[in-house]
PDB file of C-alpha atoms and ligand atoms in Angstrom:
ATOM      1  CA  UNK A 796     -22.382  -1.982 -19.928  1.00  0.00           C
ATOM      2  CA  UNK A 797     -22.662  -5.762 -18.819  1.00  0.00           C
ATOM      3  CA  UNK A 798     -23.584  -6.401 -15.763  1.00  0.00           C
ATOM      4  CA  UNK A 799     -20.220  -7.280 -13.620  1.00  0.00           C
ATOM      5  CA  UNK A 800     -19.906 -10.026 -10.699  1.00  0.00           C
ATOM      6  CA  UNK A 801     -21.035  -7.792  -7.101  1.00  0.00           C
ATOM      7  CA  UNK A 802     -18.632  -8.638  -4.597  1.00  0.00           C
ATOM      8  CA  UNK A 803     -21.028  -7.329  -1.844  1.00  0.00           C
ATOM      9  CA  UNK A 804     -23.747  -4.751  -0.701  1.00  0.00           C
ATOM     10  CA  UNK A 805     -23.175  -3.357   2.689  1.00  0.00           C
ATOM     11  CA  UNK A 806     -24.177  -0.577   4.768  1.00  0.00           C
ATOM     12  CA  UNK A 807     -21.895   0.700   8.019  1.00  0.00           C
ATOM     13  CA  UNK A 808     -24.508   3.601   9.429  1.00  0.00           C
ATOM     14  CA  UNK A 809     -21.463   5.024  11.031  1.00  0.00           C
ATOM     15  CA  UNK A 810     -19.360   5.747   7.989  1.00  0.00           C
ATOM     16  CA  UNK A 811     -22.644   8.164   6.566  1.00  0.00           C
ATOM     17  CA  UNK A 812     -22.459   8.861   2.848  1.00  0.00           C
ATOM     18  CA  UNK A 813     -19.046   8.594   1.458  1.00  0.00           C
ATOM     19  CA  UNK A 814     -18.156  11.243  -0.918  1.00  0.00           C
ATOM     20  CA  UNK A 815     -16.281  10.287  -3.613  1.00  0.00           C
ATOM     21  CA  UNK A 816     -14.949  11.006  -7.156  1.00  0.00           C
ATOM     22  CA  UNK A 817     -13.838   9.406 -10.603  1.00  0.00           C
ATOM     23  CA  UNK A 818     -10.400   8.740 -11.257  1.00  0.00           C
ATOM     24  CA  UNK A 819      -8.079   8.143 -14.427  1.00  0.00           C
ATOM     25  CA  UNK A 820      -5.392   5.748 -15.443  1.00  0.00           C
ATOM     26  CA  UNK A 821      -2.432   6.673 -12.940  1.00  0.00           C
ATOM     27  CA  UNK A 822      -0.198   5.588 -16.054  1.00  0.00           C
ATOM     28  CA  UNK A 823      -2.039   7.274 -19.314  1.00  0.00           C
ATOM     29  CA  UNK A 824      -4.289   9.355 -17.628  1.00  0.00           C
ATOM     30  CA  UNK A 825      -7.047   7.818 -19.947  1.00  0.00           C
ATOM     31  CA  UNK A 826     -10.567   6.991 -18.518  1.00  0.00           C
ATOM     32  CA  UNK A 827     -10.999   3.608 -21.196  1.00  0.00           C
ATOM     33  CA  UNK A 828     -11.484   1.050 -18.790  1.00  0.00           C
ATOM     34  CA  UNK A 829     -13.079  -2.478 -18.152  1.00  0.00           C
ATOM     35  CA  UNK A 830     -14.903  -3.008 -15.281  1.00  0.00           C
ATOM     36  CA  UNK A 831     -14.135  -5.812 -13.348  1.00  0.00           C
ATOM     37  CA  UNK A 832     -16.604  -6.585 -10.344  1.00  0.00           C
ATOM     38  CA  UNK A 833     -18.087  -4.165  -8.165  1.00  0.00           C
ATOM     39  CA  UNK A 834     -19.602  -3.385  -4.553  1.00  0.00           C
ATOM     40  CA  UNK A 835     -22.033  -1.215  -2.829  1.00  0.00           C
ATOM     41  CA  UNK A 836     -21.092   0.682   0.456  1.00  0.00           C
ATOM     42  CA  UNK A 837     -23.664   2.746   1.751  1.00  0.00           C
ATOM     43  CA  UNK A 838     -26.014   3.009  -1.643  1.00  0.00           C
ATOM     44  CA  UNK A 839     -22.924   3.841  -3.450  1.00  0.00           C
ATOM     45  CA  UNK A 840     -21.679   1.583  -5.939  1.00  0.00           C
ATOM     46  CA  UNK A 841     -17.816   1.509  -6.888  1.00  0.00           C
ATOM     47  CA  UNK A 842     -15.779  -0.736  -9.480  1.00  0.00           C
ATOM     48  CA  UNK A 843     -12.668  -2.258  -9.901  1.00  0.00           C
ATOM     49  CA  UNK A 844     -11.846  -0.964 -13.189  1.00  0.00           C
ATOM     50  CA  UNK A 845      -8.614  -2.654 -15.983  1.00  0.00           C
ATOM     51  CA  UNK A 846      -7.411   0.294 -18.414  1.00  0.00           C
ATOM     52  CA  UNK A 847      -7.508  -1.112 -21.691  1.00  0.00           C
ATOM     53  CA  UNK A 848      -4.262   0.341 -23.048  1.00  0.00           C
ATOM     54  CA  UNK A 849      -1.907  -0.762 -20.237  1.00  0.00           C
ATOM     55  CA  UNK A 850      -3.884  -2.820 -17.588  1.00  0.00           C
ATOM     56  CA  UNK A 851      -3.760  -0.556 -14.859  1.00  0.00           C
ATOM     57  CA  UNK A 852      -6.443  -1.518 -12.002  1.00  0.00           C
ATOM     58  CA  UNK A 853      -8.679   0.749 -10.094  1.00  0.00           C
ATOM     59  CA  UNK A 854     -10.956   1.371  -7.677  1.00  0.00           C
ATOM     60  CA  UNK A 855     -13.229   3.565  -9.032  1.00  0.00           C
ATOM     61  CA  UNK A 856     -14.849   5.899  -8.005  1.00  0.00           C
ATOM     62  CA  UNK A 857     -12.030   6.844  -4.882  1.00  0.00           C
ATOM     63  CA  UNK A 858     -13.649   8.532  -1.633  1.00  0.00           C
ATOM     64  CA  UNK A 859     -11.855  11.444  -0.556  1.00  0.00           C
ATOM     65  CA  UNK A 860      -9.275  11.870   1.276  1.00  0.00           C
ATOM     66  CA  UNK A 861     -10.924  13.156   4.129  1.00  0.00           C
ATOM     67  CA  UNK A 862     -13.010   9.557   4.305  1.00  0.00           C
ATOM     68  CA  UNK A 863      -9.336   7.878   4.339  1.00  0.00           C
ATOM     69  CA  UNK A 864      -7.830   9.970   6.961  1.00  0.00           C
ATOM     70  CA  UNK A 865     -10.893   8.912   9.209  1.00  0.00           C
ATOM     71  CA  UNK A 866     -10.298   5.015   8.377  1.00  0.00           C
ATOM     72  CA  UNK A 867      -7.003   5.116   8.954  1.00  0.00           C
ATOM     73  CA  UNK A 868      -6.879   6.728  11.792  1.00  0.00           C
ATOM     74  CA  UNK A 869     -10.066   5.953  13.529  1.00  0.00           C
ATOM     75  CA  UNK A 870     -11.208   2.480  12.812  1.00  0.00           C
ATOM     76  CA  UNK A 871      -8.243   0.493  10.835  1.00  0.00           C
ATOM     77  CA  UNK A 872      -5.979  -0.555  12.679  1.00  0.00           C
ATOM     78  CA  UNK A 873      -8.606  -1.303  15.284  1.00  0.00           C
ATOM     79  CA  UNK A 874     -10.862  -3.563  13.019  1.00  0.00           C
ATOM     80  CA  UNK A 875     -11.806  -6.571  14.916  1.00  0.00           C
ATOM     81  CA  UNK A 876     -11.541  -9.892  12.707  1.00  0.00           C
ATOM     82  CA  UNK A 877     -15.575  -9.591  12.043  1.00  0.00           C
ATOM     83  CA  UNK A 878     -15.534  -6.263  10.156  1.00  0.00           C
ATOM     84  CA  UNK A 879     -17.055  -6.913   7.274  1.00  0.00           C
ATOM     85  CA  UNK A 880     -15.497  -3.710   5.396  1.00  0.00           C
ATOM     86  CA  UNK A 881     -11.905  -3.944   6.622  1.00  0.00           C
ATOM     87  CA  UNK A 882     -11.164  -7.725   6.195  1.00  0.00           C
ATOM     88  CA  UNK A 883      -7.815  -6.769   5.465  1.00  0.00           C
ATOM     89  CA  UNK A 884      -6.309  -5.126   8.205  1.00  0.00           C
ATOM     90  CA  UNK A 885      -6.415  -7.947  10.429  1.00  0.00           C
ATOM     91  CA  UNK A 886      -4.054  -9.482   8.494  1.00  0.00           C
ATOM     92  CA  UNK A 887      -1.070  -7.612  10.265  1.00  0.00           C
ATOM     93  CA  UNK A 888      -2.174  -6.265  12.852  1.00  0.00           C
ATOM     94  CA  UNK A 889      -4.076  -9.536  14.355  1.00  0.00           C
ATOM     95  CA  UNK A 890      -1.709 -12.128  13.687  1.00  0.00           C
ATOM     96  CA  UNK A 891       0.778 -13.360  16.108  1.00  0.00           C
ATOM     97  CA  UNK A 892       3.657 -11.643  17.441  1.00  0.00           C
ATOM     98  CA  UNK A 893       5.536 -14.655  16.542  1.00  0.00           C
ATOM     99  CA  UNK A 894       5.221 -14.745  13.049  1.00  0.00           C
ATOM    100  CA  UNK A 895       5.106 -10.838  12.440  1.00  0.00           C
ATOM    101  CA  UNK A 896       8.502 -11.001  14.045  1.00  0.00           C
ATOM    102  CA  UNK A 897       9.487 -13.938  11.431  1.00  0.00           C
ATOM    103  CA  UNK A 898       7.965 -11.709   8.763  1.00  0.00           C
ATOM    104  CA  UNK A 899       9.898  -8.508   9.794  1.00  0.00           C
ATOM    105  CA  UNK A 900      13.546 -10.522   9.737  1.00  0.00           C
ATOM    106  CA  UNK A 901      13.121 -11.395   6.211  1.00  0.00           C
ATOM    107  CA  UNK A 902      12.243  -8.259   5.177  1.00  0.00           C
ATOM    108  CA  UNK A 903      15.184  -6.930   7.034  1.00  0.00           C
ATOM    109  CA  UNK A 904      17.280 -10.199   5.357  1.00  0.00           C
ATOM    110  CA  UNK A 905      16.217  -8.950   2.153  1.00  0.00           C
ATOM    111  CA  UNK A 906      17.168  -4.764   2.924  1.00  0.00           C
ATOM    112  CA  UNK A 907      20.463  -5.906   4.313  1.00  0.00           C
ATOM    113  CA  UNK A 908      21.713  -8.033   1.094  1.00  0.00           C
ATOM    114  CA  UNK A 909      21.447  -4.705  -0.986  1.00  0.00           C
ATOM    115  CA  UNK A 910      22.078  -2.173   2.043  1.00  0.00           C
ATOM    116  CA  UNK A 911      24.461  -1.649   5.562  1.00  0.00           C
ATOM    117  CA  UNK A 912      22.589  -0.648   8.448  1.00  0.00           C
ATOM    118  CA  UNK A 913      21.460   3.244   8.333  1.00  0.00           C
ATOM    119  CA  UNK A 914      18.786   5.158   8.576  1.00  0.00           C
ATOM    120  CA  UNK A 915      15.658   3.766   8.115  1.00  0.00           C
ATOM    121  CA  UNK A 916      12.208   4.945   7.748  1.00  0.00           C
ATOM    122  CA  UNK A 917       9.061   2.946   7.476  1.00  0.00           C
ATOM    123  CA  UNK A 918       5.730   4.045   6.465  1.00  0.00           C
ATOM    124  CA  UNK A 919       2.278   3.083   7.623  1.00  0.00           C
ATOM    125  CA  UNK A 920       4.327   0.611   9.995  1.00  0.00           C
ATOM    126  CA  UNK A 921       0.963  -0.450  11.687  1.00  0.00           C
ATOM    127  CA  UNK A 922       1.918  -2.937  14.952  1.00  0.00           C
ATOM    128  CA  UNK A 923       5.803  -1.733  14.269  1.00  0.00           C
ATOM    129  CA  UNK A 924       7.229  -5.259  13.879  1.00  0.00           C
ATOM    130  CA  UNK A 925       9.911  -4.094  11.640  1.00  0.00           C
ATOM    131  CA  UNK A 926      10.913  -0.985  13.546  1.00  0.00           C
ATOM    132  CA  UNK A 927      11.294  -2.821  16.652  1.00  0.00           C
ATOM    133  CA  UNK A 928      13.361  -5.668  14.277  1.00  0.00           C
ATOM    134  CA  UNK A 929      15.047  -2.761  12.571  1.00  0.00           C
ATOM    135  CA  UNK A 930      16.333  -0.947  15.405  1.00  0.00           C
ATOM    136  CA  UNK A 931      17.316  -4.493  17.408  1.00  0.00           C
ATOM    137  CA  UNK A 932      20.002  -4.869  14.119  1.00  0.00           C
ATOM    138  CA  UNK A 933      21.140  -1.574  13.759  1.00  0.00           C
ATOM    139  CA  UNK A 934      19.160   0.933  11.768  1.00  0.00           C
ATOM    140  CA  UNK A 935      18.212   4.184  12.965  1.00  0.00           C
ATOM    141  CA  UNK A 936      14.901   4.267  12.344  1.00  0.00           C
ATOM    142  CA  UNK A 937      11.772   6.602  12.295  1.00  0.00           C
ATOM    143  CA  UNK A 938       7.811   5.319  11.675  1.00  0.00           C
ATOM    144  CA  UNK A 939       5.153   7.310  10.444  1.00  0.00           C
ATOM    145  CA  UNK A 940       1.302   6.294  11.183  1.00  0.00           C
ATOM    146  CA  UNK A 941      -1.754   7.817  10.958  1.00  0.00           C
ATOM    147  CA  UNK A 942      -3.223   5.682  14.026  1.00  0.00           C
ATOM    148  CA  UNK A 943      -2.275   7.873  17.096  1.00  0.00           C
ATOM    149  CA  UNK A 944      -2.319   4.501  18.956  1.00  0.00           C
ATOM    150  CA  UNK A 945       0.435   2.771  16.784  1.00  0.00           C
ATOM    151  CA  UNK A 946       2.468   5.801  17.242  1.00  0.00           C
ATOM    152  CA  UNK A 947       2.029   5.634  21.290  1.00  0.00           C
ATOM    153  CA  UNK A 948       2.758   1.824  21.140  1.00  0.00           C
ATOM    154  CA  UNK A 949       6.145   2.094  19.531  1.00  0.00           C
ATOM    155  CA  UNK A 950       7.036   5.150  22.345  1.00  0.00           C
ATOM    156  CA  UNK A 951       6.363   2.688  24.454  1.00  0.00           C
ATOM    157  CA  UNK A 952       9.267   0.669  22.739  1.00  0.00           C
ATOM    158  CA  UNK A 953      11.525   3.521  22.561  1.00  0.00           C
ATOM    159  CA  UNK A 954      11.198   4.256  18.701  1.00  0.00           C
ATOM    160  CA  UNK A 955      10.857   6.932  16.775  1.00  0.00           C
ATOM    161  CA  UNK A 956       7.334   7.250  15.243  1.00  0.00           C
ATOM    162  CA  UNK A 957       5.029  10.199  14.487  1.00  0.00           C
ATOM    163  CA  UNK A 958       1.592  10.793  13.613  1.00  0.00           C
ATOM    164  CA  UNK A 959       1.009  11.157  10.051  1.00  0.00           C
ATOM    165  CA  UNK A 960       1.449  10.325   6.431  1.00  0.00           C
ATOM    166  CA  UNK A 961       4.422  10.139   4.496  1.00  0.00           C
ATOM    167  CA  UNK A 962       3.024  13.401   2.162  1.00  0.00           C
ATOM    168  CA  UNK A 963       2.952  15.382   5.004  1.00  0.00           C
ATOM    169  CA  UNK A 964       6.068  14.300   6.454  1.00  0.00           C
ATOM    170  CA  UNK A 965       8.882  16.987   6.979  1.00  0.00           C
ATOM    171  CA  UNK A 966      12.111  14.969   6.834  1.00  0.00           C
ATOM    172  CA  UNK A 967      15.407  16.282   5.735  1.00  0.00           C
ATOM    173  CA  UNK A 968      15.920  15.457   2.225  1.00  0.00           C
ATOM    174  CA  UNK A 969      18.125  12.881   0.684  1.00  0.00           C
ATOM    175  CA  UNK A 970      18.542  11.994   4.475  1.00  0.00           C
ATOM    176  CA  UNK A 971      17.712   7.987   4.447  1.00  0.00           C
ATOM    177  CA  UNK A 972      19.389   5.293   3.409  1.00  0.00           C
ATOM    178  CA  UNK A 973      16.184   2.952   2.992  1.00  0.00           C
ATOM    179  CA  UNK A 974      12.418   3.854   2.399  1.00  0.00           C
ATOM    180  CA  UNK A 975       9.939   0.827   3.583  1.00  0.00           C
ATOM    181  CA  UNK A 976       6.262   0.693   2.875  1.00  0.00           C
ATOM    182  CA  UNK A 977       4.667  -2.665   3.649  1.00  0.00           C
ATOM    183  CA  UNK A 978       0.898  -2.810   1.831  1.00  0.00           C
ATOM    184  CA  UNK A 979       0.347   1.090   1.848  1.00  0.00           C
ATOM    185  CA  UNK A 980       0.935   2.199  -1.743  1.00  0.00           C
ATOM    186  CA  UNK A 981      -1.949   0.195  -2.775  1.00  0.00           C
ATOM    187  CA  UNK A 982      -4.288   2.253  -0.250  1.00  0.00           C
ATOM    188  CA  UNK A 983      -3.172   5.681  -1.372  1.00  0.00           C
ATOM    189  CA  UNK A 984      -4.993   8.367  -3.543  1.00  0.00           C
ATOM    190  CA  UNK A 985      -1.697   9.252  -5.415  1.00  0.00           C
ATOM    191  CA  UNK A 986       0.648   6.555  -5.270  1.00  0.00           C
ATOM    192  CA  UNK A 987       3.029   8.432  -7.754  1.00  0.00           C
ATOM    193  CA  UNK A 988       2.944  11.463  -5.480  1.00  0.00           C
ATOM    194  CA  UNK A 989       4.514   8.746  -2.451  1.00  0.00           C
ATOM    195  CA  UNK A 990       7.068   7.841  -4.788  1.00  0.00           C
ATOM    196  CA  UNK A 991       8.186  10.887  -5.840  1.00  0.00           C
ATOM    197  CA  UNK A 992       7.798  11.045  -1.638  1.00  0.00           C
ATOM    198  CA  UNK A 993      10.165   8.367  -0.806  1.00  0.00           C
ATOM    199  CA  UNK A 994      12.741   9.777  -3.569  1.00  0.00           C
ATOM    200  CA  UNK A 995      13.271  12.857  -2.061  1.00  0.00           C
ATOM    201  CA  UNK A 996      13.969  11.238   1.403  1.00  0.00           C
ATOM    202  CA  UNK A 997      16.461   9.222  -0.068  1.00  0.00           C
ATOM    203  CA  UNK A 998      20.013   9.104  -0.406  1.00  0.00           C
ATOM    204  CA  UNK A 999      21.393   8.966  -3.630  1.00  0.00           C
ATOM    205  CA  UNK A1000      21.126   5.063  -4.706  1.00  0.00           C
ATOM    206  CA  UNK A1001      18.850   4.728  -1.279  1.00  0.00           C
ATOM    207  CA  UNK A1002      16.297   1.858  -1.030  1.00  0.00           C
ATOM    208  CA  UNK A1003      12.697   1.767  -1.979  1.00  0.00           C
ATOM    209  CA  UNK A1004      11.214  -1.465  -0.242  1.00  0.00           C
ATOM    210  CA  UNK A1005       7.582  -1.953  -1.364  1.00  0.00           C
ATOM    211  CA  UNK A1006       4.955  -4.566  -0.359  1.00  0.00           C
ATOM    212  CA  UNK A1007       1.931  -5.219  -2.158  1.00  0.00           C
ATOM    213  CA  UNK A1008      -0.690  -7.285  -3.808  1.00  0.00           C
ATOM    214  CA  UNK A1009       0.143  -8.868  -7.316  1.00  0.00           C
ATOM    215  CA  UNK A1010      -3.095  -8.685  -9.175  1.00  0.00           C
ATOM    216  CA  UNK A1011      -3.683 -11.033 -11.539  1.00  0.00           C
ATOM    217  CA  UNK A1012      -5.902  -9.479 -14.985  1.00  0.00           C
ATOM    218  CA  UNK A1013      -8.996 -11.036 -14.062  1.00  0.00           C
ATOM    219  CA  UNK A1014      -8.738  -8.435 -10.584  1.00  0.00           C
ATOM    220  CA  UNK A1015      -8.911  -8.837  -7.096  1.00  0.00           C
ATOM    221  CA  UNK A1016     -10.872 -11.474  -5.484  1.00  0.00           C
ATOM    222  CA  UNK A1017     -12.459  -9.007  -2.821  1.00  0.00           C
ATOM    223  CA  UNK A1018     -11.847  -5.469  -4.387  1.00  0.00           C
ATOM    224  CA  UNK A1019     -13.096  -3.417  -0.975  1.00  0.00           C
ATOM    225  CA  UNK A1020     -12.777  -0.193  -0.377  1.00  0.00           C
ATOM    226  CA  UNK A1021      -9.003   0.067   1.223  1.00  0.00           C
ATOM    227  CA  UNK A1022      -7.588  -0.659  -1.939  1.00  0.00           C
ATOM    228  CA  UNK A1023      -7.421   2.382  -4.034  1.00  0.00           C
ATOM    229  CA  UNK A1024      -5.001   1.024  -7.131  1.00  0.00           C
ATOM    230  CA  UNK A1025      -4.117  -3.101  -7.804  1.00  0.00           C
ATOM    231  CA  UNK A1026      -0.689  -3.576  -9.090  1.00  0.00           C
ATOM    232  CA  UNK A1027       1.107  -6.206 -10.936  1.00  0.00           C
ATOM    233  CA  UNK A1028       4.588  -6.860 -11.294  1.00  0.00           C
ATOM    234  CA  UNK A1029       4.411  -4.741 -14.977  1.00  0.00           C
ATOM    235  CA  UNK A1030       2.508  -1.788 -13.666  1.00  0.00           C
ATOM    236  CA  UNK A1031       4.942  -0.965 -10.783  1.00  0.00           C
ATOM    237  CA  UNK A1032       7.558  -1.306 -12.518  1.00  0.00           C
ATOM    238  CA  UNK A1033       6.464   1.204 -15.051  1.00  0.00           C
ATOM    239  CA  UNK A1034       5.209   3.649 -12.383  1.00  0.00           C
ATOM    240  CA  UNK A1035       8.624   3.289 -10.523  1.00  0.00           C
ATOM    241  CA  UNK A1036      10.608   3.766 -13.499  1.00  0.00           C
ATOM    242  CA  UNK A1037       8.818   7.356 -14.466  1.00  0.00           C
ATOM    243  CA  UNK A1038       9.233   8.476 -10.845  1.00  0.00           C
ATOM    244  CA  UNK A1039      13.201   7.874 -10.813  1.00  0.00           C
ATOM    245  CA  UNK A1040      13.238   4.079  -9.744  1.00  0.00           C
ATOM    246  CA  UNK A1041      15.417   1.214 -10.704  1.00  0.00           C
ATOM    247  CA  UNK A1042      14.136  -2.136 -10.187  1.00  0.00           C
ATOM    248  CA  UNK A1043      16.180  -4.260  -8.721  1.00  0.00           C
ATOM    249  CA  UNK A1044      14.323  -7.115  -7.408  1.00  0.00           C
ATOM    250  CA  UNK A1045      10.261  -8.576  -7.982  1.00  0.00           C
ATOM    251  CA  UNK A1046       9.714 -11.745  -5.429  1.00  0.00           C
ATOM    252  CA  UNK A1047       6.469 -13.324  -4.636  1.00  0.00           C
ATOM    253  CA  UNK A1048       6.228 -13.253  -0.936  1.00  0.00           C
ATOM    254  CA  UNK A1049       3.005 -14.630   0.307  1.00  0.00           C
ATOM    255  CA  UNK A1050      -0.401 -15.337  -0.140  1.00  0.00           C
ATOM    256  CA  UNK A1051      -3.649 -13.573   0.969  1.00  0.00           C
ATOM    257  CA  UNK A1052      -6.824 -15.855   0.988  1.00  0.00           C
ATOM    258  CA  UNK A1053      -9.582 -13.880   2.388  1.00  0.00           C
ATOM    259  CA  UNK A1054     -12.158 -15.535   4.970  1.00  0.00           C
ATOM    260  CA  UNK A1055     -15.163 -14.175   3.602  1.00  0.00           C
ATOM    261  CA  UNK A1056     -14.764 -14.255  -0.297  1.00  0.00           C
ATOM    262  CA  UNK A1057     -13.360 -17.108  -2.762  1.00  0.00           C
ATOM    263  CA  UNK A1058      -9.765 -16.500  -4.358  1.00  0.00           C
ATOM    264  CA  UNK A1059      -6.242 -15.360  -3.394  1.00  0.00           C
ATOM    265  CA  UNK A1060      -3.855 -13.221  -3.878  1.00  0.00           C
ATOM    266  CA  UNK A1061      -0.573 -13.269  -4.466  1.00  0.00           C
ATOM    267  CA  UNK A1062       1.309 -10.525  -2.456  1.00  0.00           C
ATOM    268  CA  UNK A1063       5.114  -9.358  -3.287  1.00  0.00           C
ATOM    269  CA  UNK A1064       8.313  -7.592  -2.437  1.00  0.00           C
ATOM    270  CA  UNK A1065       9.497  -4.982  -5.045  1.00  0.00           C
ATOM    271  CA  UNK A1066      13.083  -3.652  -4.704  1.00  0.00           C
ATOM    272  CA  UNK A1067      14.245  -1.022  -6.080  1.00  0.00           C
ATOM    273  CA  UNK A1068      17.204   2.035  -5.832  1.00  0.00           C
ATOM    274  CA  UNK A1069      16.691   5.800  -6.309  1.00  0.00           C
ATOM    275  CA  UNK A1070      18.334   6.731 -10.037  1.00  0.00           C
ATOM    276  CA  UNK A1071      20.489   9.781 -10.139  1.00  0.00           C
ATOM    277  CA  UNK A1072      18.586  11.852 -12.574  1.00  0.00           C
ATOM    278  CA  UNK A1073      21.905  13.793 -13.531  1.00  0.00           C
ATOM    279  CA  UNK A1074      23.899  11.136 -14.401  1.00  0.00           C
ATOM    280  CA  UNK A1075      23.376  10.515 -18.593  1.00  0.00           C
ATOM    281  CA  UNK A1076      22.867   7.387 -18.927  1.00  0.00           C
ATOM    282  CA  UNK A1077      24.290   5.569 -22.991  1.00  0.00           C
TER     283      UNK A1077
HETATM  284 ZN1   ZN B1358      -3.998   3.357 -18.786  1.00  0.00          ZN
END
């Protein structure tokens, strides 16, 4: 195997050895892959990887879940702008109220041209921006987060949040009219499992909002290790279509330039309603 670009080498003594396991193509299940560039965490080396059959990205190997659960709940969303591993959560979460608040109206802009007010629910809603936004236009809404302190901040507010992932999340079925989840499908272990998730919640012809990085072929400029899959505006499509998605909308919505590595990335919106599955289609 060539040797591929290192993005870094690190070691965070209080993350200990991460276990972690080898994945295969979340669309043909096949393990025929490119690698793109690599790092080393803690002695252990991981890859983005680019199926060669349908261009699928990867991180690979994925820690466990266990090692996410503790990330996400201990140290994420309370990453100071220094961490060298979690460079990407202070994109949210440390950026001014101001502008998350300009952020959350257009994504509310964008639910409301397709969707009335209803009932909302937003997952992995991190500093709550759009809940608070939601709830200020007329959505009932309910947040789930695995950061106890997210979900104390928006009790504070006087909105609905609880502690946990959307997996693990009781809900009523078909009992939403909108699904949101702003950059959290490309940190998950299943993604398809979240889908199939959000479907269930829904209404029939309810909302799927999704936010996440478009990857260009070449992969990720910093591929670290809070990124479990990297998307582009073909592979979602395909993996919402198989779990009972219609597309309605792609957008580019912004731009991620990360402090401590060269390159971008391109971030965007997908759209997209929840197919009746009965209905034959011609
Ligand atoms: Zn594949």
């Amino acid at each position: 195997m060539e040797a591929v670009h290192e993005v870094f080498n690190l070691t965070i003594p209080e993350l200990g050895e991460i276990p972690a396991l080898e994945k295969p193509c979340l669309l043909c299940g096949r393990r025929d892959f490119t690698p793109l560039n690599s790092f080393v965490l803690n002695q252990r080396r991981f890859h983005t990887v680019r199926c060669r059959h349908d261009g699928m990205m990867w991180l690979d190997p994925q820690p466990t879940e266990a090692f996410y659960q503790e990330l996400y709940s201990q140290r994420y969303h309370a990453a100071g702008p220094d961490d060298p591993l979690l460079e990407q959560a202070t994109l949210d979460v440390h950026s001014n109220p101001a502008e998350r608040q300009r952020v959350a109206e257009i994504r509310l802009q964008q639910i409301e041209e397709f969707a009335a007010p209803g009932r909302l629910l937003e997952a992995g809603f991190g500093h709550g921006a759009m809940l608070i936004t939601a709830a200020s236009r007329g959505w009932q809404v309910v947040g789930l987060e695995l950061d106890q302190g997210c979900v104390d901040r928006m009790h504070e507010a006087g909105v609905a949040a609880l502690r946990g992932s959307l997996l693990d999340y009781d809900g009523e079925a078909a009992s939403f009219d909108v699904v949101g989840m702003y950059s959290v499908i490309e940190h998950t272990l299943d993604p398809a499992a979240h889908l199939e998730k959000a479907r269930a919640l829904l209404k029939p012809g309810g909302l799927l909002v999704l936010r996440l990085p478009e990857t260009a072929a070449e992969g990720p400029p910093a591929s670290l290790i809070a990124h479990t899959y990297h998307f582009d505006a073909h592979t979602i499509m395909v993996l919402l279509r198989r779990c009972g998605f219609e597309v309605l909308r792609i957008d580019n919505f912004a731009l991620w330039k990360p402090t401590r590595y060269p390159g971008e990335l391109w971030n965007m919106n997908v759209v997209s309603r929840k197919k009746n599955r009965n209905v034959p289609t011609l």
